[in-house]
Amino acid sequence: MRRWVALAGFVLCLVLAWAVPGAAQSGGDAESTEQTVVEGTLRLGFDQFFSGIKITVADEAGARVGQAITDADGRWSVEVPGAGTYLVTLDEASLPDGVSLREGYESTTPVTVAQGASRAVVFAVGEAPKGTPFGERAAQTVFNGLKFGLIIAMSAIGLSLIYGTTGLVNFAHGELVTFGAVIAWFFNSSWGGLNLIVAAILTMVVCGMLGAGLETGLFRPMRRRRLGIFQLVVVTIGLSLLGRQLIQLFFGAEPLPYSDYQVQERWEFGPWAVTPRELITVVVIFAVLVAVGLMLHGTRFGKATRAVSDNASLAEASGINVNRIVVMVWAIGAALAGLGGVFQGLDTDIDPFLGFQLLLLIFAGVELGGLGTAFGALAGSLIIGMSTEVSTLWISPELKFVVPLAALILVLLLRPQGLFGIKARVG
Amino acid sequence: MPDDLTPRPEPGPAAGEIEPILTVPPEVGAPKPNPILVVDNLTRSFGGLRAVDVDHLEMERGVVTALIGPNGAGKTTLFNLLTGFDRADTGRWSFDGQPVTSPSPDQLARKGMIRTFQLTKSLAKLTVLDNVLLGAPGQVGERLPVAPFRSRWRHQEQANTERAEELLERFNLAHMRDELAGTLSGGQRKLLEVARALMAEPVLIMLDEPMAGVNPALAQSLMRHITLLAYEGLSVVFIEHAMDVVTGISDWVVVLAQGRVIAEGPPWKVIHDDEVIDAYLGRRRAGAGS
Amino acid sequence: MDFDIIFGNAARAAFGPEAVILALAAVGLNVHFGFTGLLNFGQVGFLLLGAYGTSVSVATFGWSLWVGVVVGLVLSVALAVALGFPTLRLHAVMFAIVTIAAAEIIRILIGSTDAIGLTGGPLSVSFDAGAFYDLNPYPDGPHDRYGIGTFEFTGQQLWVITVGWVLVALVCLAVFLIVRSPWGRVLKSIREDEDAARSLGKNVFSYKMQALVIGGVIGGMGGVIDAIKTSGADPNGFRPQVTFFAYTALLLGGSATYLGPVLGAILFWFLREWIESFLRQLTAEAWLPDAAADFLDGTEGVISVAMVGLALVLLMLFRPQGIVGNRTEMQLDAR
């Protein structure tokens, strides 16, 4: 959702104007025949051209080198001093009402131009977003927020349960999410081309086994060797680095999509336009969360898990096989994280940093709710997801991750134990 | 006065004079002749559970007061509230004649209210000597601008070290001086914590189960030492779970049950109090810690 | 395979400016984590402000480099104070996550297109560090080289690392002087149990804040050196993993020791560069199957960082106290 309000462009211009007050104005009167130029045409379709739109060109250090206003045919061009990389900025505030940049285009774009060449810059404008009423855009971002929050929540379950039962903060949890997304991609696009649904189920099995393997093969032996909790956390940091780099090694650094369910018609529900893919994402995650909730509160395993979270040695003494519970928690948590990765990959494409980017938001969600409370983690994740997406109504999307992180810091300022956490007694 | 273990203002009663505390009637909330701590209407709830609910309580200066009660009676919570480690829902209290307005643990400690903890908090990776030295009040070398210049804090450090060594001697820890505190046994850690608290030159020392886990002979000597300090003017409050051990060493006993003071008085009177016996035997409840 | 080249490169990295920067980051972290127990996972934020404070002052505002250095350090202090007030009362785990988040917030804001006019945004910022190189006493002609084999520096590089290592030495001395004092004893007591420190009248918040500021400024110095070395700053150079690298260096050398973090930083860069150089040489070997060579080609950096991760895991498994740490102390941690 790359929608910008006029204010952002205006503020940007202010910042630029303030930061480079006396920058040289170039253009027009050229002495050399060999001009180096950036240029372009602003139009919609083949018949609608925009005049009077302000374009600013700055050099890499941010100093302004020139400005142009589009003519009646929507054309503009700015002469630049020579070869190099320049930043071309479209003043969105000067676009007519109901017209804005299309999704995927930034108002500022860097271009590289060779000496004596002219380089065309494309700003694709479209009619859509500005025309939609605020209420409708708000409804859409709320849906996106819900979807994103649910993905975070599902990925957070494992982190929260592992912390609850073993006290370990797993920094490699983000890589479990990435691993899920990537393994599903290999099943789906690389080996054999399995349908994504089949691939997702296989992925959960693989991730679950990986989680159980990490616990039995690494963390349990380490606990047995009486390593402190900090050492274990450092191990997860090491695993996180190792995992991310290995994924990059085998998958590559470039984002790739799954081969199924990419192009879909949007269904209209009142103010919402939703693809079936997104709807399935929301419904499936919701079902999974309900199932996990029922499991934690209704089954023997769930009760045992909560008992271990409450007091592991007491649980052990009352006949609960703590080791088995912890392995199960790892397996289930990793499987859910993997599935979260598949949904996130479906939403944004897959890259080796997908999980690590989510990790901070997962942490934020878990902390916002209060460490170790399952309901709190869900509520916190939804708040994080919502605030991330809804904030794009007012601020630029590249800053959207700032909002939930800032919200986290603010909440902890007022309630250090999180929204639903309980303070422990001293002594 | 580096070797002075008793920095209290009030001298004890002169020989032959009757202890003023003995003139106090054994009633809940009875006023004391010279209180160090006065508590009014203090409450603290956890969820629906009222952990502490004290209408009025005074603790006498210069005597050993035992705070007893069954598990979950609210003894540690009361300690936490008074020393600023937990926040009361309602209530006021005054320490050493001054109302405690915004209780913060470190401020109260600097005023002379020093506590120890039920689960010992020995500083595992500091040496035994450093543990005790940490307690010394008013160290100039603890201020950052002074810290890099050893000459400015060396003399005070030496004096403190001498006093710390004396304390270690008294608690049979002198031979462990340079060991890391984490290597001590549980009982030794309790002693270390008491030594550290005494190093802080307290006016009122509040000990949370100081004898739990300490071997009986050492516990006896610890408490003898403490009674002696009380005689010299230190005010002592200690939590004890078991009723029988308090009789020999306390001047006054306050009994807590379900957060309320149900009895107070001299030990030989309190242990025969029906309500106290009920609290321990009849209506005994399993609670979440004491 | 030429091991002289491999070792030369590794030694160059081990004593080069990157190692200085990492050493400063790790020494600062040692004050936070090693001595005070503050689980600061946002150390990179201090480096970022040190680097950007210097760069932006010179590039955008046209101030002198020395003013820029001061601005960079002042910004690090400001971050420590601003971060400390809301967060120092938090549970250790929460503190860790909030500090990561704060550093990321700063990086995203500074690297955003909205900030281009001020910080260069995603395009990075560059400035003229001439004022620093004017003081360079080493002849710096086009053919002046100092060192042997591939272990060699230009005059400018040698000047940066001379200043850098002198700074590291001074910082270590300062840290030693304050930590062996009663002040340092309070810090360690807070690390062990802050309630115990509180019960003895120590103002825990104030000491934590002092530690946060000191460690942060030391990190900020790393950022300043980084800015001078590269004559600029790039938001991509300040990702969360920089903090993890600093932890790796700290734990490799030995947390809560005086020289551990410096040794750790040197070793960190030595090993990382050794692996990269080794892989580069390996790719060129004739006997290596083509498939393997193709796979390895261009992935040296990826693999060497993966090895950092592996090293962290192995370190915790086999030598959690680091090179110069004390094993018994370490075991007291396990509860």
PDB file of C-alpha atoms in Angstrom, chain B residues 45-259:
ATOM      1  CA  SER B  45      -3.491  -6.823  47.864  1.00  0.00           C
ATOM      2  CA  PHE B  46      -2.439  -9.254  45.166  1.00  0.00           C
ATOM      3  CA  GLY B  47      -5.466  -9.872  42.993  1.00  0.00           C
ATOM      4  CA  GLY B  48      -8.253 -10.600  45.446  1.00  0.00           C
ATOM      5  CA  LEU B  49      -5.882 -11.627  48.211  1.00  0.00           C
ATOM      6  CA  ARG B  50      -5.098  -9.165  50.969  1.00  0.00           C
ATOM      7  CA  ALA B  51      -1.478  -9.906  51.704  1.00  0.00           C
ATOM      8  CA  VAL B  52      -0.992  -7.156  54.269  1.00  0.00           C
ATOM      9  CA  ASP B  53      -3.635  -5.290  56.255  1.00  0.00           C
ATOM     10  CA  VAL B  54      -2.107  -3.590  59.306  1.00  0.00           C
ATOM     11  CA  ASP B  55      -4.170  -0.972  61.169  1.00  0.00           C
ATOM     12  CA  HIS B  56      -1.534   0.259  63.552  1.00  0.00           C
ATOM     13  CA  LEU B  57       1.835  -1.117  64.539  1.00  0.00           C
ATOM     14  CA  GLU B  58       4.789   0.324  66.391  1.00  0.00           C
ATOM     15  CA  MET B  59       8.248  -1.155  66.709  1.00  0.00           C
ATOM     16  CA  GLU B  60      10.377  -0.141  69.652  1.00  0.00           C
ATOM     17  CA  ARG B  61      13.801   1.360  69.238  1.00  0.00           C
ATOM     18  CA  GLY B  62      16.819  -0.521  70.525  1.00  0.00           C
ATOM     19  CA  VAL B  63      15.133  -3.863  71.037  1.00  0.00           C
ATOM     20  CA  VAL B  64      14.877  -7.103  69.110  1.00  0.00           C
ATOM     21  CA  THR B  65      11.415  -7.544  67.641  1.00  0.00           C
ATOM     22  CA  ALA B  66      10.437 -10.844  66.069  1.00  0.00           C
ATOM     23  CA  LEU B  67       7.867 -10.936  63.323  1.00  0.00           C
ATOM     24  CA  ILE B  68       6.341 -14.381  63.222  1.00  0.00           C
ATOM     25  CA  GLY B  69       3.450 -16.047  61.498  1.00  0.00           C
ATOM     26  CA  PRO B  70       2.556 -19.061  59.412  1.00  0.00           C
ATOM     27  CA  ASN B  71       3.319 -19.380  55.705  1.00  0.00           C
ATOM     28  CA  GLY B  72       1.583 -16.754  53.643  1.00  0.00           C
ATOM     29  CA  ALA B  73       0.963 -14.500  56.634  1.00  0.00           C
ATOM     30  CA  GLY B  74       2.413 -11.518  54.792  1.00  0.00           C
ATOM     31  CA  LYS B  75       5.653 -11.154  56.729  1.00  0.00           C
ATOM     32  CA  THR B  76       7.932 -10.696  53.723  1.00  0.00           C
ATOM     33  CA  THR B  77       5.367  -8.532  51.976  1.00  0.00           C
ATOM     34  CA  LEU B  78       5.257  -6.285  55.048  1.00  0.00           C
ATOM     35  CA  PHE B  79       9.068  -6.084  54.907  1.00  0.00           C
ATOM     36  CA  ASN B  80       8.937  -5.266  51.212  1.00  0.00           C
ATOM     37  CA  LEU B  81       6.432  -2.487  51.788  1.00  0.00           C
ATOM     38  CA  LEU B  82       8.283  -0.926  54.698  1.00  0.00           C
ATOM     39  CA  THR B  83      11.645  -0.992  52.913  1.00  0.00           C
ATOM     40  CA  GLY B  84      10.249   0.363  49.658  1.00  0.00           C
ATOM     41  CA  PHE B  85      10.682  -2.819  47.595  1.00  0.00           C
ATOM     42  CA  ASP B  86       6.948  -2.999  47.033  1.00  0.00           C
ATOM     43  CA  ARG B  87       4.314  -0.311  46.821  1.00  0.00           C
ATOM     44  CA  ALA B  88       1.471  -0.225  49.341  1.00  0.00           C
ATOM     45  CA  ASP B  89      -2.118   0.246  48.210  1.00  0.00           C
ATOM     46  CA  THR B  90      -2.867   2.459  51.202  1.00  0.00           C
ATOM     47  CA  GLY B  91      -1.125   3.519  54.364  1.00  0.00           C
ATOM     48  CA  ARG B  92       1.505   5.674  55.958  1.00  0.00           C
ATOM     49  CA  TRP B  93       4.510   4.933  58.079  1.00  0.00           C
ATOM     50  CA  SER B  94       7.307   6.803  59.701  1.00  0.00           C
ATOM     51  CA  PHE B  95      10.877   5.757  60.319  1.00  0.00           C
ATOM     52  CA  ASP B  96      13.113   7.246  62.982  1.00  0.00           C
ATOM     53  CA  GLY B  97      10.577  10.020  63.643  1.00  0.00           C
ATOM     54  CA  GLN B  98      10.308  11.034  59.993  1.00  0.00           C
ATOM     55  CA  PRO B  99       7.313  10.225  57.800  1.00  0.00           C
ATOM     56  CA  VAL B 100       8.248   8.077  54.810  1.00  0.00           C
ATOM     57  CA  THR B 101       6.667   9.920  51.914  1.00  0.00           C
ATOM     58  CA  SER B 102       8.015   8.418  48.727  1.00  0.00           C
ATOM     59  CA  PRO B 103       9.584   5.141  49.749  1.00  0.00           C
ATOM     60  CA  SER B 104      12.543   4.182  47.611  1.00  0.00           C
ATOM     61  CA  PRO B 105      14.666   1.293  48.851  1.00  0.00           C
ATOM     62  CA  ASP B 106      18.001   3.017  48.448  1.00  0.00           C
ATOM     63  CA  GLN B 107      16.917   6.241  50.149  1.00  0.00           C
ATOM     64  CA  LEU B 108      15.515   4.335  53.105  1.00  0.00           C
ATOM     65  CA  ALA B 109      18.706   2.309  53.282  1.00  0.00           C
ATOM     66  CA  ARG B 110      20.802   5.474  53.324  1.00  0.00           C
ATOM     67  CA  LYS B 111      18.682   6.680  56.235  1.00  0.00           C
ATOM     68  CA  GLY B 112      19.662   3.543  58.104  1.00  0.00           C
ATOM     69  CA  MET B 113      16.890   1.069  57.361  1.00  0.00           C
ATOM     70  CA  ILE B 114      18.812  -1.952  56.124  1.00  0.00           C
ATOM     71  CA  ARG B 115      17.206  -5.237  55.232  1.00  0.00           C
ATOM     72  CA  THR B 116      18.271  -8.707  54.211  1.00  0.00           C
ATOM     73  CA  PHE B 117      16.399 -11.152  52.034  1.00  0.00           C
ATOM     74  CA  GLN B 118      14.813 -14.513  52.640  1.00  0.00           C
ATOM     75  CA  LEU B 119      16.434 -15.944  49.524  1.00  0.00           C
ATOM     76  CA  THR B 120      19.940 -14.700  50.074  1.00  0.00           C
ATOM     77  CA  LYS B 121      21.229 -12.195  47.604  1.00  0.00           C
ATOM     78  CA  SER B 122      24.944 -12.747  47.866  1.00  0.00           C
ATOM     79  CA  LEU B 123      26.788 -11.192  44.962  1.00  0.00           C
ATOM     80  CA  ALA B 124      28.159 -14.396  43.507  1.00  0.00           C
ATOM     81  CA  LYS B 125      30.970 -13.025  41.370  1.00  0.00           C
ATOM     82  CA  LEU B 126      32.304 -10.594  43.945  1.00  0.00           C
ATOM     83  CA  THR B 127      34.699 -11.750  46.639  1.00  0.00           C
ATOM     84  CA  VAL B 128      33.438 -12.182  50.168  1.00  0.00           C
ATOM     85  CA  LEU B 129      35.393  -9.089  51.214  1.00  0.00           C
ATOM     86  CA  ASP B 130      33.971  -7.009  48.362  1.00  0.00           C
ATOM     87  CA  ASN B 131      30.484  -8.129  49.341  1.00  0.00           C
ATOM     88  CA  VAL B 132      30.957  -6.689  52.795  1.00  0.00           C
ATOM     89  CA  LEU B 133      32.800  -3.581  51.594  1.00  0.00           C
ATOM     90  CA  LEU B 134      29.869  -2.799  49.350  1.00  0.00           C
ATOM     91  CA  GLY B 135      27.808  -2.233  52.460  1.00  0.00           C
ATOM     92  CA  ALA B 136      29.949   0.612  53.788  1.00  0.00           C
ATOM     93  CA  PRO B 137      28.013   3.879  53.681  1.00  0.00           C
ATOM     94  CA  GLY B 138      29.251   7.215  52.377  1.00  0.00           C
ATOM     95  CA  GLN B 139      32.094   5.911  50.197  1.00  0.00           C
ATOM     96  CA  VAL B 140      33.663   8.754  48.234  1.00  0.00           C
ATOM     97  CA  GLY B 141      35.068   6.277  45.716  1.00  0.00           C
ATOM     98  CA  GLU B 142      31.538   5.389  44.685  1.00  0.00           C
ATOM     99  CA  ARG B 143      31.205   8.761  43.025  1.00  0.00           C
ATOM    100  CA  LEU B 144      32.261   8.661  39.390  1.00  0.00           C
ATOM    101  CA  PRO B 145      34.338  11.868  39.360  1.00  0.00           C
ATOM    102  CA  VAL B 146      36.406  10.562  42.271  1.00  0.00           C
ATOM    103  CA  ALA B 147      36.586   6.911  41.265  1.00  0.00           C
ATOM    104  CA  PRO B 148      39.567   7.058  38.853  1.00  0.00           C
ATOM    105  CA  PHE B 149      41.802   8.695  41.476  1.00  0.00           C
ATOM    106  CA  ARG B 150      42.790   5.998  43.862  1.00  0.00           C
ATOM    107  CA  SER B 151      44.602   8.349  46.225  1.00  0.00           C
ATOM    108  CA  ARG B 152      41.301  10.044  47.006  1.00  0.00           C
ATOM    109  CA  TRP B 153      39.560   6.901  48.223  1.00  0.00           C
ATOM    110  CA  ARG B 154      42.419   4.686  49.371  1.00  0.00           C
ATOM    111  CA  HIS B 155      42.354   5.722  53.034  1.00  0.00           C
ATOM    112  CA  GLN B 156      38.643   5.289  53.408  1.00  0.00           C
ATOM    113  CA  GLU B 157      38.880   1.953  51.639  1.00  0.00           C
ATOM    114  CA  GLN B 158      41.569   0.804  54.061  1.00  0.00           C
ATOM    115  CA  ALA B 159      39.510   1.794  57.075  1.00  0.00           C
ATOM    116  CA  ASN B 160      36.465   0.064  55.620  1.00  0.00           C
ATOM    117  CA  THR B 161      38.517  -3.036  54.893  1.00  0.00           C
ATOM    118  CA  GLU B 162      39.609  -3.247  58.513  1.00  0.00           C
ATOM    119  CA  ARG B 163      36.048  -2.978  59.717  1.00  0.00           C
ATOM    120  CA  ALA B 164      34.894  -5.510  57.136  1.00  0.00           C
ATOM    121  CA  GLU B 165      37.561  -7.954  58.260  1.00  0.00           C
ATOM    122  CA  GLU B 166      36.413  -7.633  61.850  1.00  0.00           C
ATOM    123  CA  LEU B 167      32.873  -8.433  60.821  1.00  0.00           C
ATOM    124  CA  LEU B 168      34.030 -11.420  58.770  1.00  0.00           C
ATOM    125  CA  GLU B 169      35.959 -12.606  61.795  1.00  0.00           C
ATOM    126  CA  ARG B 170      32.855 -12.432  63.944  1.00  0.00           C
ATOM    127  CA  PHE B 171      30.847 -14.455  61.479  1.00  0.00           C
ATOM    128  CA  ASN B 172      33.536 -17.088  60.936  1.00  0.00           C
ATOM    129  CA  LEU B 173      34.094 -15.994  57.357  1.00  0.00           C
ATOM    130  CA  ALA B 174      37.566 -14.492  57.641  1.00  0.00           C
ATOM    131  CA  HIS B 175      39.220 -17.494  55.998  1.00  0.00           C
ATOM    132  CA  MET B 176      36.935 -17.065  52.983  1.00  0.00           C
ATOM    133  CA  ARG B 177      37.847 -13.398  52.544  1.00  0.00           C
ATOM    134  CA  ASP B 178      39.124 -13.660  48.972  1.00  0.00           C
ATOM    135  CA  GLU B 179      36.838 -16.409  47.726  1.00  0.00           C
ATOM    136  CA  LEU B 180      33.982 -15.585  45.359  1.00  0.00           C
ATOM    137  CA  ALA B 181      30.770 -15.352  47.342  1.00  0.00           C
ATOM    138  CA  GLY B 182      29.130 -17.770  44.935  1.00  0.00           C
ATOM    139  CA  THR B 183      31.291 -20.571  46.296  1.00  0.00           C
ATOM    140  CA  LEU B 184      29.956 -20.239  49.859  1.00  0.00           C
ATOM    141  CA  SER B 185      27.435 -22.636  51.360  1.00  0.00           C
ATOM    142  CA  GLY B 186      23.867 -21.510  51.879  1.00  0.00           C
ATOM    143  CA  GLY B 187      24.364 -20.871  55.606  1.00  0.00           C
ATOM    144  CA  GLN B 188      27.571 -18.936  55.006  1.00  0.00           C
ATOM    145  CA  ARG B 189      25.778 -16.748  52.515  1.00  0.00           C
ATOM    146  CA  LYS B 190      23.136 -15.895  55.118  1.00  0.00           C
ATOM    147  CA  LEU B 191      25.894 -14.839  57.481  1.00  0.00           C
ATOM    148  CA  LEU B 192      27.626 -12.877  54.778  1.00  0.00           C
ATOM    149  CA  GLU B 193      24.428 -11.025  54.089  1.00  0.00           C
ATOM    150  CA  VAL B 194      24.025 -10.110  57.737  1.00  0.00           C
ATOM    151  CA  ALA B 195      27.651  -8.976  57.915  1.00  0.00           C
ATOM    152  CA  ARG B 196      27.095  -6.830  54.829  1.00  0.00           C
ATOM    153  CA  ALA B 197      23.969  -5.327  56.356  1.00  0.00           C
ATOM    154  CA  LEU B 198      25.840  -4.509  59.574  1.00  0.00           C
ATOM    155  CA  MET B 199      28.619  -2.939  57.534  1.00  0.00           C
ATOM    156  CA  ALA B 200      26.036  -0.448  56.318  1.00  0.00           C
ATOM    157  CA  GLU B 201      25.810   1.009  59.848  1.00  0.00           C
ATOM    158  CA  PRO B 202      22.090   0.516  60.200  1.00  0.00           C
ATOM    159  CA  VAL B 203      19.774   2.274  62.631  1.00  0.00           C
ATOM    160  CA  LEU B 204      17.187  -0.422  62.084  1.00  0.00           C
ATOM    161  CA  ILE B 205      18.159  -3.797  60.685  1.00  0.00           C
ATOM    162  CA  MET B 206      15.445  -5.962  59.198  1.00  0.00           C
ATOM    163  CA  LEU B 207      16.400  -9.585  58.762  1.00  0.00           C
ATOM    164  CA  ASP B 208      14.236 -11.942  56.716  1.00  0.00           C
ATOM    165  CA  GLU B 209      14.657 -15.431  58.229  1.00  0.00           C
ATOM    166  CA  PRO B 210      18.314 -14.912  59.116  1.00  0.00           C
ATOM    167  CA  MET B 211      18.691 -18.326  60.676  1.00  0.00           C
ATOM    168  CA  ALA B 212      17.159 -20.482  57.992  1.00  0.00           C
ATOM    169  CA  GLY B 213      19.803 -22.856  56.716  1.00  0.00           C
ATOM    170  CA  VAL B 214      22.498 -21.680  59.135  1.00  0.00           C
ATOM    171  CA  ASN B 215      23.900 -24.414  61.355  1.00  0.00           C
ATOM    172  CA  PRO B 216      22.375 -24.162  64.861  1.00  0.00           C
ATOM    173  CA  ALA B 217      25.570 -23.288  66.723  1.00  0.00           C
ATOM    174  CA  LEU B 218      26.384 -20.494  64.311  1.00  0.00           C
ATOM    175  CA  ALA B 219      22.783 -19.316  64.348  1.00  0.00           C
ATOM    176  CA  GLN B 220      22.970 -19.024  68.122  1.00  0.00           C
ATOM    177  CA  SER B 221      26.141 -16.985  67.930  1.00  0.00           C
ATOM    178  CA  LEU B 222      24.649 -14.838  65.193  1.00  0.00           C
ATOM    179  CA  MET B 223      21.637 -14.015  67.290  1.00  0.00           C
ATOM    180  CA  ARG B 224      23.736 -13.427  70.425  1.00  0.00           C
ATOM    181  CA  HIS B 225      25.714 -10.976  68.414  1.00  0.00           C
ATOM    182  CA  ILE B 226      22.557  -9.267  67.281  1.00  0.00           C
ATOM    183  CA  THR B 227      21.114  -9.061  70.817  1.00  0.00           C
ATOM    184  CA  LEU B 228      24.326  -7.461  71.901  1.00  0.00           C
ATOM    185  CA  LEU B 229      24.038  -4.889  69.163  1.00  0.00           C
ATOM    186  CA  ALA B 230      20.478  -4.211  70.256  1.00  0.00           C
ATOM    187  CA  TYR B 231      21.690  -3.686  73.762  1.00  0.00           C
ATOM    188  CA  GLU B 232      24.103  -1.134  72.405  1.00  0.00           C
ATOM    189  CA  GLY B 233      21.229   0.621  70.675  1.00  0.00           C
ATOM    190  CA  LEU B 234      20.617  -1.006  67.296  1.00  0.00           C
ATOM    191  CA  SER B 235      16.974  -1.704  66.509  1.00  0.00           C
ATOM    192  CA  VAL B 236      16.385  -5.174  65.130  1.00  0.00           C
ATOM    193  CA  VAL B 237      13.358  -6.709  63.450  1.00  0.00           C
ATOM    194  CA  PHE B 238      13.573 -10.230  62.191  1.00  0.00           C
ATOM    195  CA  ILE B 239      11.203 -12.601  60.477  1.00  0.00           C
ATOM    196  CA  GLU B 240      11.036 -16.107  61.770  1.00  0.00           C
ATOM    197  CA  HIS B 241       8.795 -18.883  60.693  1.00  0.00           C
ATOM    198  CA  ALA B 242       9.135 -21.140  63.705  1.00  0.00           C
ATOM    199  CA  MET B 243       7.641 -19.894  66.967  1.00  0.00           C
ATOM    200  CA  ASP B 244       9.915 -21.685  69.385  1.00  0.00           C
ATOM    201  CA  VAL B 245      13.232 -20.157  68.344  1.00  0.00           C
ATOM    202  CA  VAL B 246      12.174 -16.577  68.931  1.00  0.00           C
ATOM    203  CA  THR B 247      11.647 -16.844  72.688  1.00  0.00           C
ATOM    204  CA  GLY B 248      15.284 -16.789  73.698  1.00  0.00           C
ATOM    205  CA  ILE B 249      16.364 -13.926  71.535  1.00  0.00           C
ATOM    206  CA  SER B 250      13.545 -11.457  71.104  1.00  0.00           C
ATOM    207  CA  ASP B 251      12.241  -8.785  73.439  1.00  0.00           C
ATOM    208  CA  TRP B 252       8.958  -8.419  71.668  1.00  0.00           C
ATOM    209  CA  VAL B 253       6.989 -10.561  69.249  1.00  0.00           C
ATOM    210  CA  VAL B 254       4.519  -9.474  66.601  1.00  0.00           C
ATOM    211  CA  VAL B 255       2.332 -12.229  65.162  1.00  0.00           C
ATOM    212  CA  LEU B 256       0.980 -11.892  61.662  1.00  0.00           C
ATOM    213  CA  ALA B 257      -1.702 -14.108  60.138  1.00  0.00           C
ATOM    214  CA  GLN B 258      -3.386 -13.583  56.803  1.00  0.00           C
ATOM    215  CA  GLY B 259      -1.898 -10.137  56.579  1.00  0.00           C
TER     216      GLY B 259
END
